[in-house]
Each structure stands twice: as structure tokens, then as C-alpha cells.
């Protein structure tokens, strides 16, 4: 392997360790080089991509398994990394008891097609926040989001991988006949929903 290419296996490393390891490796390069970081969740992929871009590096990734991504960071020359900078890295992590309450498969009122597009964008945007919510509650029409065929399913899985609790109302799943379609998170009941909402520091309702 070329001395200007380094492979970092960060599978199993909690955030922000994959970014810290990659940033240190970039700082150690004497010139142009490539860092390939192997991670096991999409949130780490996004954090690595943001870090690479902030350092003026090219970045790409490939998913090679159910929970395996190879993120390639390419430096065109020496990358300046300040002393202590890797240790100061922060990344997406659950915030203190912020609960997102989604009660429909569309966002806002008016046109349903637009509403579904807006809600998809909202859920994706949650994955990009520097601080993630602690819990996402899905009930009534929102129960469809955590089921097979949902446009937001992949984003919800990424949030779940990052430690966000995804809870879907069991009564709602049964009402819509989609209990067997649940593909992420856990089934919950109205007592737990009430408990989560009343105990939240912030409730977000898109």
C-alpha cells in the first residue's frame, strides 16, 4: 500500500471517534494523500463528509454491506490541522430529551403531494443536525413513515443507528393494517407516548 494512502477501521467506534481518527491522519500527511475510513453507520459517513469538505478535501463513499461504508477523503496537498483540533471535534449526537412528534404522512396543510415532499425533507434534515432528537414518536398517519415503502425509512434507520429512539403507535399500525410492515424502531402504546411528551424538554411538531 502506498505510504500516501491509509485505511482506518472505525467500525464500532462511537461518534466522534471516526472523525477524530480521520482528522489526525489528515494532519499527519506530509502532502497529497488518501484516507479511507470504514464505518458502520450513515451518521458517521455524513460527519466525515462534512469534515472533509471543511478541510478542502474531496470526499466520496461506498456502501459495501448492510452496515458498512467506506468513506474516501482525498487531500490534494498538506492539510492544516491545529493542535488540539481533533480532540475538539463534535458531531451529531442526541440532544437532551428533545422529542419529535409526527402525526401525519404529510407536513402542513394544503397540497398533500407537497406536504409529503416537505415531510421527507424534514426527516432528512434531522439527520444533518449537530444535535439529534432523543425520540421520534410516530402515530396516526405518521405511523406510515416507519414502515416498508416509506420515503423516509432510510433516514429513520440512520437516526436509529445514531441512537435516536423511534417509536410507532401500535394501535395506529393495527388500524391501518401495516403492523407487519414496520421496518425500524419499536411498537409503543399511548401511555408511553403520553409519558414521552410530558417528560420532554422540547416537543417539535413539524
PDB file of N, CA, C and O in Angstrom, residues 104-112 114-122 205-206:
ATOM      1  N   UNK A 104     -48.675  12.735  10.963  1.00  0.00           N
ATOM      2  CA  UNK A 104     -49.232  12.633   9.619  1.00  0.00           C
ATOM      3  C   UNK A 104     -48.140  12.189   8.664  1.00  0.00           C
ATOM      4  O   UNK A 104     -46.953  12.255   8.994  1.00  0.00           O
ATOM      5  N   UNK A 105     -48.541  11.738   7.475  1.00  0.00           N
ATOM      6  CA  UNK A 105     -47.534  11.384   6.468  1.00  0.00           C
ATOM      7  C   UNK A 105     -47.255  12.562   5.540  1.00  0.00           C
ATOM      8  O   UNK A 105     -46.590  12.430   4.523  1.00  0.00           O
ATOM      9  N   UNK A 106     -47.794  13.743   5.899  1.00  0.00           N
ATOM     10  CA  UNK A 106     -47.536  14.972   5.141  1.00  0.00           C
ATOM     11  C   UNK A 106     -47.311  16.112   6.123  1.00  0.00           C
ATOM     12  O   UNK A 106     -47.809  16.088   7.248  1.00  0.00           O
ATOM     13  N   UNK A 107     -46.563  17.112   5.700  1.00  0.00           N
ATOM     14  CA  UNK A 107     -46.225  18.237   6.568  1.00  0.00           C
ATOM     15  C   UNK A 107     -47.036  19.465   6.160  1.00  0.00           C
ATOM     16  O   UNK A 107     -47.019  19.877   5.001  1.00  0.00           O
ATOM     17  N   UNK A 108     -47.748  20.041   7.120  1.00  0.00           N
ATOM     18  CA  UNK A 108     -48.536  21.233   6.848  1.00  0.00           C
ATOM     19  C   UNK A 108     -49.863  20.907   6.188  1.00  0.00           C
ATOM     20  O   UNK A 108     -50.221  19.748   5.966  1.00  0.00           O
ATOM     21  N   UNK A 109     -50.619  21.961   5.880  1.00  0.00           N
ATOM     22  CA  UNK A 109     -51.919  21.786   5.238  1.00  0.00           C
ATOM     23  C   UNK A 109     -51.903  22.434   3.855  1.00  0.00           C
ATOM     24  O   UNK A 109     -51.145  23.371   3.606  1.00  0.00           O
ATOM     25  N   UNK A 110     -52.737  21.907   2.967  1.00  0.00           N
ATOM     26  CA  UNK A 110     -52.777  22.405   1.597  1.00  0.00           C
ATOM     27  C   UNK A 110     -52.689  21.242   0.635  1.00  0.00           C
ATOM     28  O   UNK A 110     -53.556  20.369   0.623  1.00  0.00           O
ATOM     29  N   UNK A 111     -51.635  21.194  -0.137  1.00  0.00           N
ATOM     30  CA  UNK A 111     -51.454  20.132  -1.117  1.00  0.00           C
ATOM     31  C   UNK A 111     -50.748  18.934  -0.491  1.00  0.00           C
ATOM     32  O   UNK A 111     -49.663  19.075   0.085  1.00  0.00           O
ATOM     33  N   UNK A 112     -51.343  17.740  -0.596  1.00  0.00           N
ATOM     34  CA  UNK A 112     -50.773  16.542   0.027  1.00  0.00           C
ATOM     35  C   UNK A 112     -49.461  16.117  -0.615  1.00  0.00           C
ATOM     36  O   UNK A 112     -48.559  15.624   0.063  1.00  0.00           O
ATOM     37  N   UNK A 114     -47.212  18.072  -1.994  1.00  0.00           N
ATOM     38  CA  UNK A 114     -46.206  18.984  -1.443  1.00  0.00           C
ATOM     39  C   UNK A 114     -45.918  18.644   0.012  1.00  0.00           C
ATOM     40  O   UNK A 114     -44.759  18.643   0.440  1.00  0.00           O
ATOM     41  N   UNK A 115     -46.976  18.330   0.768  1.00  0.00           N
ATOM     42  CA  UNK A 115     -46.811  18.017   2.183  1.00  0.00           C
ATOM     43  C   UNK A 115     -45.926  16.802   2.402  1.00  0.00           C
ATOM     44  O   UNK A 115     -45.100  16.781   3.320  1.00  0.00           O
ATOM     45  N   UNK A 116     -46.086  15.770   1.571  1.00  0.00           N
ATOM     46  CA  UNK A 116     -45.245  14.573   1.690  1.00  0.00           C
ATOM     47  C   UNK A 116     -43.788  14.903   1.357  1.00  0.00           C
ATOM     48  O   UNK A 116     -42.859  14.402   2.010  1.00  0.00           O
ATOM     49  N   UNK A 117     -43.590  15.745   0.359  1.00  0.00           N
ATOM     50  CA  UNK A 117     -42.237  16.147  -0.027  1.00  0.00           C
ATOM     51  C   UNK A 117     -41.578  16.947   1.100  1.00  0.00           C
ATOM     52  O   UNK A 117     -40.393  16.752   1.412  1.00  0.00           O
ATOM     53  N   UNK A 118     -42.347  17.831   1.715  1.00  0.00           N
ATOM     54  CA  UNK A 118     -41.816  18.636   2.820  1.00  0.00           C
ATOM     55  C   UNK A 118     -41.442  17.761   4.007  1.00  0.00           C
ATOM     56  O   UNK A 118     -40.395  17.964   4.640  1.00  0.00           O
ATOM     57  N   UNK A 119     -42.296  16.782   4.322  1.00  0.00           N
ATOM     58  CA  UNK A 119     -42.017  15.919   5.470  1.00  0.00           C
ATOM     59  C   UNK A 119     -40.782  15.062   5.217  1.00  0.00           C
ATOM     60  O   UNK A 119     -39.969  14.856   6.127  1.00  0.00           O
ATOM     61  N   UNK A 120     -40.628  14.562   4.001  1.00  0.00           N
ATOM     62  CA  UNK A 120     -39.425  13.802   3.659  1.00  0.00           C
ATOM     63  C   UNK A 120     -38.178  14.662   3.872  1.00  0.00           C
ATOM     64  O   UNK A 120     -37.184  14.214   4.437  1.00  0.00           O
ATOM     65  N   UNK A 121     -38.254  15.924   3.431  1.00  0.00           N
ATOM     66  CA  UNK A 121     -37.132  16.835   3.622  1.00  0.00           C
ATOM     67  C   UNK A 121     -36.874  17.118   5.090  1.00  0.00           C
ATOM     68  O   UNK A 121     -35.715  17.240   5.518  1.00  0.00           O
ATOM     69  N   UNK A 122     -37.935  17.210   5.888  1.00  0.00           N
ATOM     70  CA  UNK A 122     -37.784  17.462   7.317  1.00  0.00           C
ATOM     71  C   UNK A 122     -37.060  16.312   8.010  1.00  0.00           C
ATOM     72  O   UNK A 122     -36.128  16.533   8.793  1.00  0.00           O
ATOM     73  N   UNK A 205     -43.090  19.719  16.547  1.00  0.00           N
ATOM     74  CA  UNK A 205     -44.209  19.209  15.752  1.00  0.00           C
ATOM     75  C   UNK A 205     -44.114  19.783  14.337  1.00  0.00           C
ATOM     76  O   UNK A 205     -44.465  20.937  14.121  1.00  0.00           O
ATOM     77  N   UNK A 206     -43.608  19.020  13.367  1.00  0.00           N
ATOM     78  CA  UNK A 206     -43.492  19.545  12.000  1.00  0.00           C
ATOM     79  C   UNK A 206     -44.859  19.743  11.352  1.00  0.00           C
ATOM     80  O   UNK A 206     -45.801  19.056  11.690  1.00  0.00           O
TER      81      UNK A 206
END
